[in-house]
Coordinates of N, CA and C and ligand atoms in Angstrom, one line a residue:
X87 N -20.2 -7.3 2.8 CA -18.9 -6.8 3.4 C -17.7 -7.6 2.9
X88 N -17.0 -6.9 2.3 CA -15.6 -7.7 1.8 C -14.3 -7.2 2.0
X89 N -13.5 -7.9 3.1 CA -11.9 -7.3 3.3 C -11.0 -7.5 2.3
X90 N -10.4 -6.5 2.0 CA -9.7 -6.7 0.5 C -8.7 -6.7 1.1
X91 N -7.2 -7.3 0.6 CA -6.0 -7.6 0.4 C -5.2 -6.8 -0.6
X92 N -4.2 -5.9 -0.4 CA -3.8 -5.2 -1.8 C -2.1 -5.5 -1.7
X93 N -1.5 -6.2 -2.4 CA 0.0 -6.1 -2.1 C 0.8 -6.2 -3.7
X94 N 1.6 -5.6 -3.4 CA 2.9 -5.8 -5.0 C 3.4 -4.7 -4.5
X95 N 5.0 -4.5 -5.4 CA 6.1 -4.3 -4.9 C 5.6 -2.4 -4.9
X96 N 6.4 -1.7 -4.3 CA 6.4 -0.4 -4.0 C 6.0 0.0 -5.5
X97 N 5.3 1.4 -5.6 CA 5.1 2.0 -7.0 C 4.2 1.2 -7.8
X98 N 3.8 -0.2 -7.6 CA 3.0 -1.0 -8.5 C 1.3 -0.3 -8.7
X99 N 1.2 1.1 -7.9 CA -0.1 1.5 -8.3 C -1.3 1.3 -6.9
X100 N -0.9 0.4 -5.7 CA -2.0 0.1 -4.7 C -2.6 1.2 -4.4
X101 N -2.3 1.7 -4.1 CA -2.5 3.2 -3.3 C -3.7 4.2 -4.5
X102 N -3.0 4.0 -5.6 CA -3.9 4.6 -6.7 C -5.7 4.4 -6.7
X103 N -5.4 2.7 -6.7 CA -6.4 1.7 -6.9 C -7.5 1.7 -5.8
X104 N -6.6 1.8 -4.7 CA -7.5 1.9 -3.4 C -7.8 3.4 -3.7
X105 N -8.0 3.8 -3.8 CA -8.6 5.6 -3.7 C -9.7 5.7 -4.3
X106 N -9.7 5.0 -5.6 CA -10.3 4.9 -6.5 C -11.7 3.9 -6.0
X107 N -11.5 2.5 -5.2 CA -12.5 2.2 -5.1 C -13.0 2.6 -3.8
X108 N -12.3 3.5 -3.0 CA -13.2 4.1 -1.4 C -13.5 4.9 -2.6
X109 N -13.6 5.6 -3.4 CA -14.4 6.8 -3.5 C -15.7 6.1 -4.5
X110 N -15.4 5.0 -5.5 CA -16.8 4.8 -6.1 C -17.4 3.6 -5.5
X111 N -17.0 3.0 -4.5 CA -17.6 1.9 -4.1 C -17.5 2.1 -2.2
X112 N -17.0 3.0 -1.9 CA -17.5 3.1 -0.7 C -16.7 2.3 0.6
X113 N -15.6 1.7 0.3 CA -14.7 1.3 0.4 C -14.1 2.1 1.8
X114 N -13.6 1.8 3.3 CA -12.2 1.8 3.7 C -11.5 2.0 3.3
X115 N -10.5 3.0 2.8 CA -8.9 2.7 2.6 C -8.5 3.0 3.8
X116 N -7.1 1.6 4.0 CA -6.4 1.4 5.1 C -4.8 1.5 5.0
X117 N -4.4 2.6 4.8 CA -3.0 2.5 4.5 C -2.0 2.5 5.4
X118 N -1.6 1.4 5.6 CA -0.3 1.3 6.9 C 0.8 2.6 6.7
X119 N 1.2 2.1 5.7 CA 2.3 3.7 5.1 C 2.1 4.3 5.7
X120 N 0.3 5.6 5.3 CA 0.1 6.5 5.6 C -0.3 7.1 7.2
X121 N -0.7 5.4 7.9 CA -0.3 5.8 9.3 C 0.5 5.6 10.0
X122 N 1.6 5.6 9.8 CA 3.1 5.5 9.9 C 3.7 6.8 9.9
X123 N 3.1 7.2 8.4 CA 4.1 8.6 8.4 C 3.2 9.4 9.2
X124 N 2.0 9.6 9.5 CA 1.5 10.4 10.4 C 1.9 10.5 11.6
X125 N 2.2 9.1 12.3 CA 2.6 9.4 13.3 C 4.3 9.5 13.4
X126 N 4.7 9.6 12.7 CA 6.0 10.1 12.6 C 5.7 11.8 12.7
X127 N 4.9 11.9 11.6 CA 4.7 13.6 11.5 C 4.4 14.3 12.9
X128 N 3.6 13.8 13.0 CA 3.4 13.7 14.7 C 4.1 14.0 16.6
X129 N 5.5 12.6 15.5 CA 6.4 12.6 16.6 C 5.4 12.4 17.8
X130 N 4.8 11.3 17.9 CA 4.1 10.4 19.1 C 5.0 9.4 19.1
X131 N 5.2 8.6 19.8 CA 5.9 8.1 21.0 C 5.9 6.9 19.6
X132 N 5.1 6.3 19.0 CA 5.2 5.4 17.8 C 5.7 5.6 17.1
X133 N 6.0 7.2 16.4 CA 6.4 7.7 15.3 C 8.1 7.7 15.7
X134 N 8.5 7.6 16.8 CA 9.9 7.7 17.1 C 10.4 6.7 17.2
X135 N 9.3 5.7 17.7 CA 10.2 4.3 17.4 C 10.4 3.6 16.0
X136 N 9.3 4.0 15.2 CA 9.4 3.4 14.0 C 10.3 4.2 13.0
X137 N 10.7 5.3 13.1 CA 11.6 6.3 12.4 C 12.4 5.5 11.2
X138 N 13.5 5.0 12.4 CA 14.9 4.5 12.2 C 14.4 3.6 10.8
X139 N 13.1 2.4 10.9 CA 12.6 1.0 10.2 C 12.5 2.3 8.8
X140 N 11.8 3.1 9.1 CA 11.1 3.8 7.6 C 11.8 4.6 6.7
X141 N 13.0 5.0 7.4 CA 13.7 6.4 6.8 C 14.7 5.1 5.7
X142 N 15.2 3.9 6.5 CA 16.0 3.1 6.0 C 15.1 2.4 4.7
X143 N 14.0 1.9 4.9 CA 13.7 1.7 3.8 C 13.3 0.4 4.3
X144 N 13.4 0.0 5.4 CA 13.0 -1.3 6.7 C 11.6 -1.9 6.9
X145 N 11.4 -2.8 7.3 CA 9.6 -3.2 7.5 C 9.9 -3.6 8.8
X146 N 9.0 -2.3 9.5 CA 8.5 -2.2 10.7 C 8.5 -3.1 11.8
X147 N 8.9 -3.3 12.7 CA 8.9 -4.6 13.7 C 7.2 -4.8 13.8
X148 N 7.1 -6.2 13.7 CA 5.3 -6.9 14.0 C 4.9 -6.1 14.7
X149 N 5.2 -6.0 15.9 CA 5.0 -5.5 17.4 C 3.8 -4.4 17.2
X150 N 4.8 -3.3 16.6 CA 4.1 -1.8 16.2 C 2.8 -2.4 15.2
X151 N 3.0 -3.1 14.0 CA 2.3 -3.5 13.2 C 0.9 -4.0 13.6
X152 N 1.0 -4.7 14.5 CA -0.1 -5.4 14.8 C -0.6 -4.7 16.5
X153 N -0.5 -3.6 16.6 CA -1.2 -3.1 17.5 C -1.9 -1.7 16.6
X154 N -1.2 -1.4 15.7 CA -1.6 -0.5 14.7 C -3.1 -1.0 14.5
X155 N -2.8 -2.2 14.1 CA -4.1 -3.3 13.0 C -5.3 -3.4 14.2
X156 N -5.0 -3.6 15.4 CA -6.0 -3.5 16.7 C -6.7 -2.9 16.5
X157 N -6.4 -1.6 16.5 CA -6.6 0.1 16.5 C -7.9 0.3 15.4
X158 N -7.6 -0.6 14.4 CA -8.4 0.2 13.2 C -9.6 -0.9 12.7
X159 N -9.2 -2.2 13.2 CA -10.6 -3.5 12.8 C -11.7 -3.1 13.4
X160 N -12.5 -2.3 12.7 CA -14.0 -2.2 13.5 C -15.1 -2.4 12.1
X161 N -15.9 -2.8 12.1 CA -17.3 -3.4 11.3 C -17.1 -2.3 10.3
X162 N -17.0 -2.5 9.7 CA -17.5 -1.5 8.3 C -18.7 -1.3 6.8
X163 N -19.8 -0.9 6.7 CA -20.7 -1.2 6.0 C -20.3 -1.9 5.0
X164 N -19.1 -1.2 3.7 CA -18.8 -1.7 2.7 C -17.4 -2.6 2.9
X165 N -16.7 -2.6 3.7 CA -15.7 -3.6 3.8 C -14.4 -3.1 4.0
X166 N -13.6 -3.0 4.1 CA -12.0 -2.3 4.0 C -10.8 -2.8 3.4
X167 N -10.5 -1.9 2.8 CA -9.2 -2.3 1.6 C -8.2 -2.4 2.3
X168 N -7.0 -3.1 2.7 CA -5.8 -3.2 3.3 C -4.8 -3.0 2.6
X169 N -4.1 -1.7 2.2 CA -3.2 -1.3 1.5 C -2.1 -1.4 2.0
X170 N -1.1 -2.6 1.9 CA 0.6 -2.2 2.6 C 0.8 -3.1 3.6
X171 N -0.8 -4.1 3.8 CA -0.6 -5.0 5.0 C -1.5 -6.1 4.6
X172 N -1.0 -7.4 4.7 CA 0.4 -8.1 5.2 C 1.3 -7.9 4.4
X173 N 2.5 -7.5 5.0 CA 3.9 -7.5 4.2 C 4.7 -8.4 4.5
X174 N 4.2 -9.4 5.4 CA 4.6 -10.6 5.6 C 4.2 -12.0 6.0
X175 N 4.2 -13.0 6.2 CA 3.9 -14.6 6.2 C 3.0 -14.2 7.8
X176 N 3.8 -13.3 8.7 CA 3.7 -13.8 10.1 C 2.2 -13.1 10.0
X177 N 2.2 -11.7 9.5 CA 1.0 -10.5 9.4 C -0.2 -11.3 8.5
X178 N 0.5 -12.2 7.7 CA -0.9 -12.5 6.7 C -1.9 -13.6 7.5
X179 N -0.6 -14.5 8.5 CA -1.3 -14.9 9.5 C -2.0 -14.8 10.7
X180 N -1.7 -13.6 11.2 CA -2.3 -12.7 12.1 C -3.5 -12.6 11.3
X181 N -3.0 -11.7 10.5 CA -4.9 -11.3 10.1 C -5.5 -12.4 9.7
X182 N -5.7 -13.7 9.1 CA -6.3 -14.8 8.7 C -7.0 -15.0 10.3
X183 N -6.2 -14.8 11.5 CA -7.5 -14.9 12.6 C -8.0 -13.9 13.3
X184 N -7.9 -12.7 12.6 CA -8.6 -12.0 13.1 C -9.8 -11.4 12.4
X185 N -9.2 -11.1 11.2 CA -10.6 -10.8 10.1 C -10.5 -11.3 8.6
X186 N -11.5 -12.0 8.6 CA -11.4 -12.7 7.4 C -11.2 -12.1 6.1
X187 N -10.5 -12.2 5.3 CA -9.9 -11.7 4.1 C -10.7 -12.4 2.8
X188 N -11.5 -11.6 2.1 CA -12.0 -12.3 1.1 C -11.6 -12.5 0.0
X189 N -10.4 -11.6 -0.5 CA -9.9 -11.5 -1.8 C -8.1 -10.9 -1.3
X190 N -7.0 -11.3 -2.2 CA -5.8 -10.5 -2.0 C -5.1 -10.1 -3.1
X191 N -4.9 -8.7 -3.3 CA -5.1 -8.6 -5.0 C -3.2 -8.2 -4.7
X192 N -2.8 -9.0 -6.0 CA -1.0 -9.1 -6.0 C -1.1 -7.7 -7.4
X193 N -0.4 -7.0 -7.1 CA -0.3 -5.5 -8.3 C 1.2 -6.0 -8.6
X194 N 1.2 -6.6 -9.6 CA 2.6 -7.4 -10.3 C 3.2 -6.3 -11.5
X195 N 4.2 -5.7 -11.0 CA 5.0 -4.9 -11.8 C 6.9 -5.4 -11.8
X196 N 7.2 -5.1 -12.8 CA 8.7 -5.4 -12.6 C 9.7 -4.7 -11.8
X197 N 10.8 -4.8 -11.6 CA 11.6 -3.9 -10.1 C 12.3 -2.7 -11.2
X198 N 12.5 -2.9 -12.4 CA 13.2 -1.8 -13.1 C 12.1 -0.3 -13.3
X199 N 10.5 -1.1 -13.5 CA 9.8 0.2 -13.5 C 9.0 0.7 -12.6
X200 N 9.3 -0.6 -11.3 CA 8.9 0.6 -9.8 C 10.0 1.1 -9.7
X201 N 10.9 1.0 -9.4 CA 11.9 1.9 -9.6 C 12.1 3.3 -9.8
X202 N 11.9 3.4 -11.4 CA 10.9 4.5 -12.2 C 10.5 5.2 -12.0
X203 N 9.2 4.2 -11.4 CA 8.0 5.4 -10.7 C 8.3 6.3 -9.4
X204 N 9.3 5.1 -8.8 CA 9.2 5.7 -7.3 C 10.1 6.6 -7.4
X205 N 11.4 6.7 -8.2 CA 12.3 7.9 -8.4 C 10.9 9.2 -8.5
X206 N 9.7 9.0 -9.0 CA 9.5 10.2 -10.1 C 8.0 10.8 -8.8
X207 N 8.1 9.5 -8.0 CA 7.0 10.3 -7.6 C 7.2 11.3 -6.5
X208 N 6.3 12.3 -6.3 CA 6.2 13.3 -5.6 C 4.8 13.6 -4.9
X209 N 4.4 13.7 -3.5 CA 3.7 13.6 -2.7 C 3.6 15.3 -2.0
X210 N 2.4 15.8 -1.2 CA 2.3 17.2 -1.4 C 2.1 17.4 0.2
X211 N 2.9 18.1 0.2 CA 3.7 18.7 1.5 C 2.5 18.8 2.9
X212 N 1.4 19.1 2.5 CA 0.1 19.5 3.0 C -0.5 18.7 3.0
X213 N -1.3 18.2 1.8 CA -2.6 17.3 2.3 C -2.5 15.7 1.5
X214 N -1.0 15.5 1.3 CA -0.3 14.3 1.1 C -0.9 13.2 0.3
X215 N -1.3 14.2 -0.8 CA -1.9 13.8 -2.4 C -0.5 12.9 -2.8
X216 N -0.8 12.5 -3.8 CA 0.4 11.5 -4.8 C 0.4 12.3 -6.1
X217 N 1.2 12.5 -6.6 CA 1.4 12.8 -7.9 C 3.0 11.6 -8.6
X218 N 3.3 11.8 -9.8 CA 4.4 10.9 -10.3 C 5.0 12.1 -11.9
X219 N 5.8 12.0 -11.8 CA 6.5 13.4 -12.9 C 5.9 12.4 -14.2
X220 N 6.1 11.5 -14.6 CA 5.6 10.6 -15.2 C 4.8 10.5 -16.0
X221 N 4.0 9.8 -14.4 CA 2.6 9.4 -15.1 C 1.2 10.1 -14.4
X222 N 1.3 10.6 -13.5 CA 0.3 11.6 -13.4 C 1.2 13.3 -12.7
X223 N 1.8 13.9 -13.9 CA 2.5 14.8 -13.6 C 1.3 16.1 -12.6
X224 N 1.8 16.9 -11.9 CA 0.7 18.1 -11.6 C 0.6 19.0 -12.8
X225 N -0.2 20.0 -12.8 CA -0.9 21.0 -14.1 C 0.6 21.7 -13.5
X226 N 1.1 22.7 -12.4 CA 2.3 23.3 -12.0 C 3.1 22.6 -11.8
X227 N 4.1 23.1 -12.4 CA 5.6 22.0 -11.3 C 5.4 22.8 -10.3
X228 N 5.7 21.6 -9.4 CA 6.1 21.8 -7.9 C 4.6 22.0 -7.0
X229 N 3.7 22.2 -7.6 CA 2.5 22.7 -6.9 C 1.2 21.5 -7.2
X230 N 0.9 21.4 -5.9 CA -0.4 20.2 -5.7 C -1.9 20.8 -6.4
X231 N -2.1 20.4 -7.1 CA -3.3 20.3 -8.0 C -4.4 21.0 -6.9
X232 N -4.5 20.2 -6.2 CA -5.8 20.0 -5.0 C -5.6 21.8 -4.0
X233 N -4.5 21.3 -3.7 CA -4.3 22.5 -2.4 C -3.0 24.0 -2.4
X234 N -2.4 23.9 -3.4 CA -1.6 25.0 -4.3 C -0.2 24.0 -3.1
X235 N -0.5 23.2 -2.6 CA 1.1 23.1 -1.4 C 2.2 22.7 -2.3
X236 N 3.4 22.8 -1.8 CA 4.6 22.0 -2.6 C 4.6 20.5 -2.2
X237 N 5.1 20.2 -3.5 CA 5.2 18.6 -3.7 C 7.0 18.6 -3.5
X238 N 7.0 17.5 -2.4 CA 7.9 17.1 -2.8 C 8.1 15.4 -2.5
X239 N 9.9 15.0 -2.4 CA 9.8 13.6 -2.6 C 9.8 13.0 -1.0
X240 N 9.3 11.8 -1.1 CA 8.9 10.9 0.2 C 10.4 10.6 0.7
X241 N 10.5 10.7 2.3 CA 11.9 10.1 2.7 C 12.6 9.5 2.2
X242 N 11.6 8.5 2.0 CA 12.1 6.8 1.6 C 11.8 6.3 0.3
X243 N 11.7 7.5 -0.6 CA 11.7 7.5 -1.9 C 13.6 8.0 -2.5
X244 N 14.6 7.5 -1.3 CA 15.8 7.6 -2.2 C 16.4 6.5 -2.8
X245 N 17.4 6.6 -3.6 CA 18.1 5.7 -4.0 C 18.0 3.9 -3.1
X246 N 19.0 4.4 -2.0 CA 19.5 3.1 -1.4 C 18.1 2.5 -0.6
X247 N 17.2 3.7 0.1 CA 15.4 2.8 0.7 C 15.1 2.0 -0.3
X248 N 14.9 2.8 -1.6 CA 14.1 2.2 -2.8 C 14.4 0.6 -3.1
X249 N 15.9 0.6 -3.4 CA 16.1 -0.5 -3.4 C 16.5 -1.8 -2.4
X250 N 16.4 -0.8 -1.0 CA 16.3 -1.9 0.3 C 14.9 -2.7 0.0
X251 N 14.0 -1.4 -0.1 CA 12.5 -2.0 0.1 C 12.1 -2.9 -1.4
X252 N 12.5 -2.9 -2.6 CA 12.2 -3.8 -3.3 C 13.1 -5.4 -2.9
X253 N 14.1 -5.3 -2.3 CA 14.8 -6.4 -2.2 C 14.0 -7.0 -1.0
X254 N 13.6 -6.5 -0.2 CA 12.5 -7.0 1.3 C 11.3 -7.8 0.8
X255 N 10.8 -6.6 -0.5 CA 9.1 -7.5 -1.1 C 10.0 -8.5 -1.4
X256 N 11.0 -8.6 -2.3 CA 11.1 -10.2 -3.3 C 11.1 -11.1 -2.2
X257 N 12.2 -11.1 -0.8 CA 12.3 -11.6 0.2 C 11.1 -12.0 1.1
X258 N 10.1 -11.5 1.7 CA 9.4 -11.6 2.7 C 7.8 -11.3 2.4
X259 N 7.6 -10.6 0.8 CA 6.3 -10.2 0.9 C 5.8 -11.2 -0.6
X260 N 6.6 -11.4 -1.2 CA 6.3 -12.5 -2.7 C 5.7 -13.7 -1.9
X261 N 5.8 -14.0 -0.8 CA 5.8 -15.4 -0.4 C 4.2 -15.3 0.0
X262 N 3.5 -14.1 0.0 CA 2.2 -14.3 0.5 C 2.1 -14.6 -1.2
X263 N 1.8 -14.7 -2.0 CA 1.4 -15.1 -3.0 C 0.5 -16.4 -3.0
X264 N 1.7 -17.7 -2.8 CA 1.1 -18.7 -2.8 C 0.7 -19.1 -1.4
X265 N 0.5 -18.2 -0.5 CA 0.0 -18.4 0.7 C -1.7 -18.0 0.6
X266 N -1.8 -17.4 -0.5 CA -3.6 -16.7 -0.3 C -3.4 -17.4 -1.9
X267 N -2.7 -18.4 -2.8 CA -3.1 -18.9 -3.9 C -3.8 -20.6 -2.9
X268 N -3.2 -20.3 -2.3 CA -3.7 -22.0 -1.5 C -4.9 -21.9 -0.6
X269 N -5.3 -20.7 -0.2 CA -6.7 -20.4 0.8 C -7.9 -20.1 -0.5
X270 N -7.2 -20.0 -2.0 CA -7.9 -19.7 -3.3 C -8.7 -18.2 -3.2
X271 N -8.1 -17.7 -2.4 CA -8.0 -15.8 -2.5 C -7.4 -15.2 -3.4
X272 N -6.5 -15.4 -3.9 CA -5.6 -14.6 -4.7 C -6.1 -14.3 -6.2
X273 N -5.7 -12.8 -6.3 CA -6.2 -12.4 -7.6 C -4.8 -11.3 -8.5
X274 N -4.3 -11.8 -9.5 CA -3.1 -11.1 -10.5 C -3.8 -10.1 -11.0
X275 N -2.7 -8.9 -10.9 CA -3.4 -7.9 -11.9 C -1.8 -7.4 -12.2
X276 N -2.5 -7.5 -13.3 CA -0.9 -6.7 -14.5 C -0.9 -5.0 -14.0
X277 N -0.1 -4.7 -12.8 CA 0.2 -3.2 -12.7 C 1.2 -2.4 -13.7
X278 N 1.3 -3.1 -14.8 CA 1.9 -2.1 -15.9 C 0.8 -1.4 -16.7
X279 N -0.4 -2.1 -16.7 CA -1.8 -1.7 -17.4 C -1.9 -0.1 -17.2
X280 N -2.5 0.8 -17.9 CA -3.1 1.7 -17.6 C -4.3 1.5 -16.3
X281 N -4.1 2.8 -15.3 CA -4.9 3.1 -13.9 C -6.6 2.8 -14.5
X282 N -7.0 3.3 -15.8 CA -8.7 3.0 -15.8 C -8.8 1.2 -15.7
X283 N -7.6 0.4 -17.0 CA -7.7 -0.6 -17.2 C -7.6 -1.5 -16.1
X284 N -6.7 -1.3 -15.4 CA -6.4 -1.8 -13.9 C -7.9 -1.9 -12.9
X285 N -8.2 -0.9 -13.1 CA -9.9 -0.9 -12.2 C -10.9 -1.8 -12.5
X286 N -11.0 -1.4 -14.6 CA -11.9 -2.5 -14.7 C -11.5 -4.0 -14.1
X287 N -10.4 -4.4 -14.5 CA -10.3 -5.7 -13.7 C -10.1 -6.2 -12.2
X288 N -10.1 -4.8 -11.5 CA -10.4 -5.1 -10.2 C -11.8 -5.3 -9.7
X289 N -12.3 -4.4 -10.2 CA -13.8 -4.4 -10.5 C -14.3 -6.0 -10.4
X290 N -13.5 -5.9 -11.8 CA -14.5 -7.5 -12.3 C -14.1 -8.6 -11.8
X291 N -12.8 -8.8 -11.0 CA -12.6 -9.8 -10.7 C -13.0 -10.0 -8.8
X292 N -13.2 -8.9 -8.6 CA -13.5 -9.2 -6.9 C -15.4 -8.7 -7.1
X293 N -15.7 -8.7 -8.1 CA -17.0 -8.5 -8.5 C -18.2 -7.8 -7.7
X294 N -17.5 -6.6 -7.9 CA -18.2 -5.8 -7.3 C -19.4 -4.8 -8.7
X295 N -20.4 -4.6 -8.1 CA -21.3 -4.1 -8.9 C -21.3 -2.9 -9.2
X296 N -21.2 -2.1 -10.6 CA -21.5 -0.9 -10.9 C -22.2 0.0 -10.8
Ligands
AMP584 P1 4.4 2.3 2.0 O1 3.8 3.7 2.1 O2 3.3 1.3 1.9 O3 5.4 2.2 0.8 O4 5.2 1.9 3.3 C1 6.3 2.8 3.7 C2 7.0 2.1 4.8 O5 6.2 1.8 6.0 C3 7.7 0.7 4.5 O6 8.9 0.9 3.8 C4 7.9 0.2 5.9 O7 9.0 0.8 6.6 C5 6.6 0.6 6.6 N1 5.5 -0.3 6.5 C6 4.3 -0.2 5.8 N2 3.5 -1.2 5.9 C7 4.2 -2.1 6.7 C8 3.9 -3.5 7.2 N3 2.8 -4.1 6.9 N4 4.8 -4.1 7.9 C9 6.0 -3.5 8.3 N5 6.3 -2.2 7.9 C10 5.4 -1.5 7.1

């Protein structure tokens, strides 16, 4: 059983990565994001308070955060990937006593080409696939591969979020770095790499078996 750690700045690819190893290694994915915007979509009583934090481009008050995290720690055969959480010193601490973290993988990309990506990417209206005009464009414009829905762009994929939320990682979420370099968890992966090349070294470096 191994709790994975996934963090680097918006667009650096987490999200890719984790999909990739719930589907060939059997993996949890746990994406805070994606239960965020659910319950936004939702408009449950969570989804209205946290609005205002997400639309701006904001990180969530603890509060919400870690009753979220309550909700979802239960035993898992193969382990669970934590996509989007800790985004901060207080959260990396939280979880250090609640479930032990065996690896925390930093997706190191530069702020000019998340940027890039996050302008380009497009997410699908319906069954809230990822696509990027980019780098994994759809076979249709406008139309999700998977489910024919329209793609379009995420809230907080504008201008002024984009660049709130990369100025917050350099601020508040860089600093887990040398906080899981000192517990000797921490593992670098170059997220400018191509998505197969990225794997293999996730692969190999949290050594998981083929
Ligand atoms: P993401 O989909 O990971 O880019 O997250 C989208 C938004 O959800 C962020 O900009 C924050 O507003 C919120 N969020 C996600 N994870 C966290 C977290 N661990 N702590 C606080 N806010 C979060």
């Amino acid at each position: 059983m191994l709790n994975i750690v996934f963090f680097g700045i918006q667009g650096s690819g987490k999200g890719t990565q984790a999909v990739l190893l719930e589907k060939k290694h059997k993996f949890d994915h746990v994406s805070i994001g994606d239960l965020l915007r659910e319950h936004m979509a939702d408009k449950t009583e969570l989804g209205e308070k946290i609005k205002k934090y997400m639309l701006a481009g904001e990180l969530v008050p603890d509060e919400y955060i870690f009753s979220l995290i309550e909700d979802i720690l239960h035993p898992k055969a193969h382990g669970i990937i934590f996509d989007g959480f800790p985004r901060t010193l207080r959260q990396a601490k939280f979880m250090e006593e609640r479930i032990p973290v065996n690896y925390a993988v930093y997706f190191d990309l530069d702020d000019e080409t998340a940027i890039k990506r996050l302008t380009a990417r497009r997410v699908c209206k319906n069954c809230n696939r990822d696509f990027n005009l980019l780098l994994k464009p759809p076979k249709k414009e406008g139309q999700c591969d998977h489910c024919g829905g329209e793609l379009i762009q995420r809230d907080d994929d504008h201008k002024e979020a984009i660049v709130r939320r990369i100025k917050i990682f350099h601020q508040r979420t860089k600093p887990l770095i040398e906080f899981y370099e000192e517990k000797d968890k921490y593992i670098h992966i170059d997220a400018s790499d191509p998505p197969d090349k990225i794997f293999q070294s996730l692969v190999n470096s949290i050594k998981i078996e083929q």
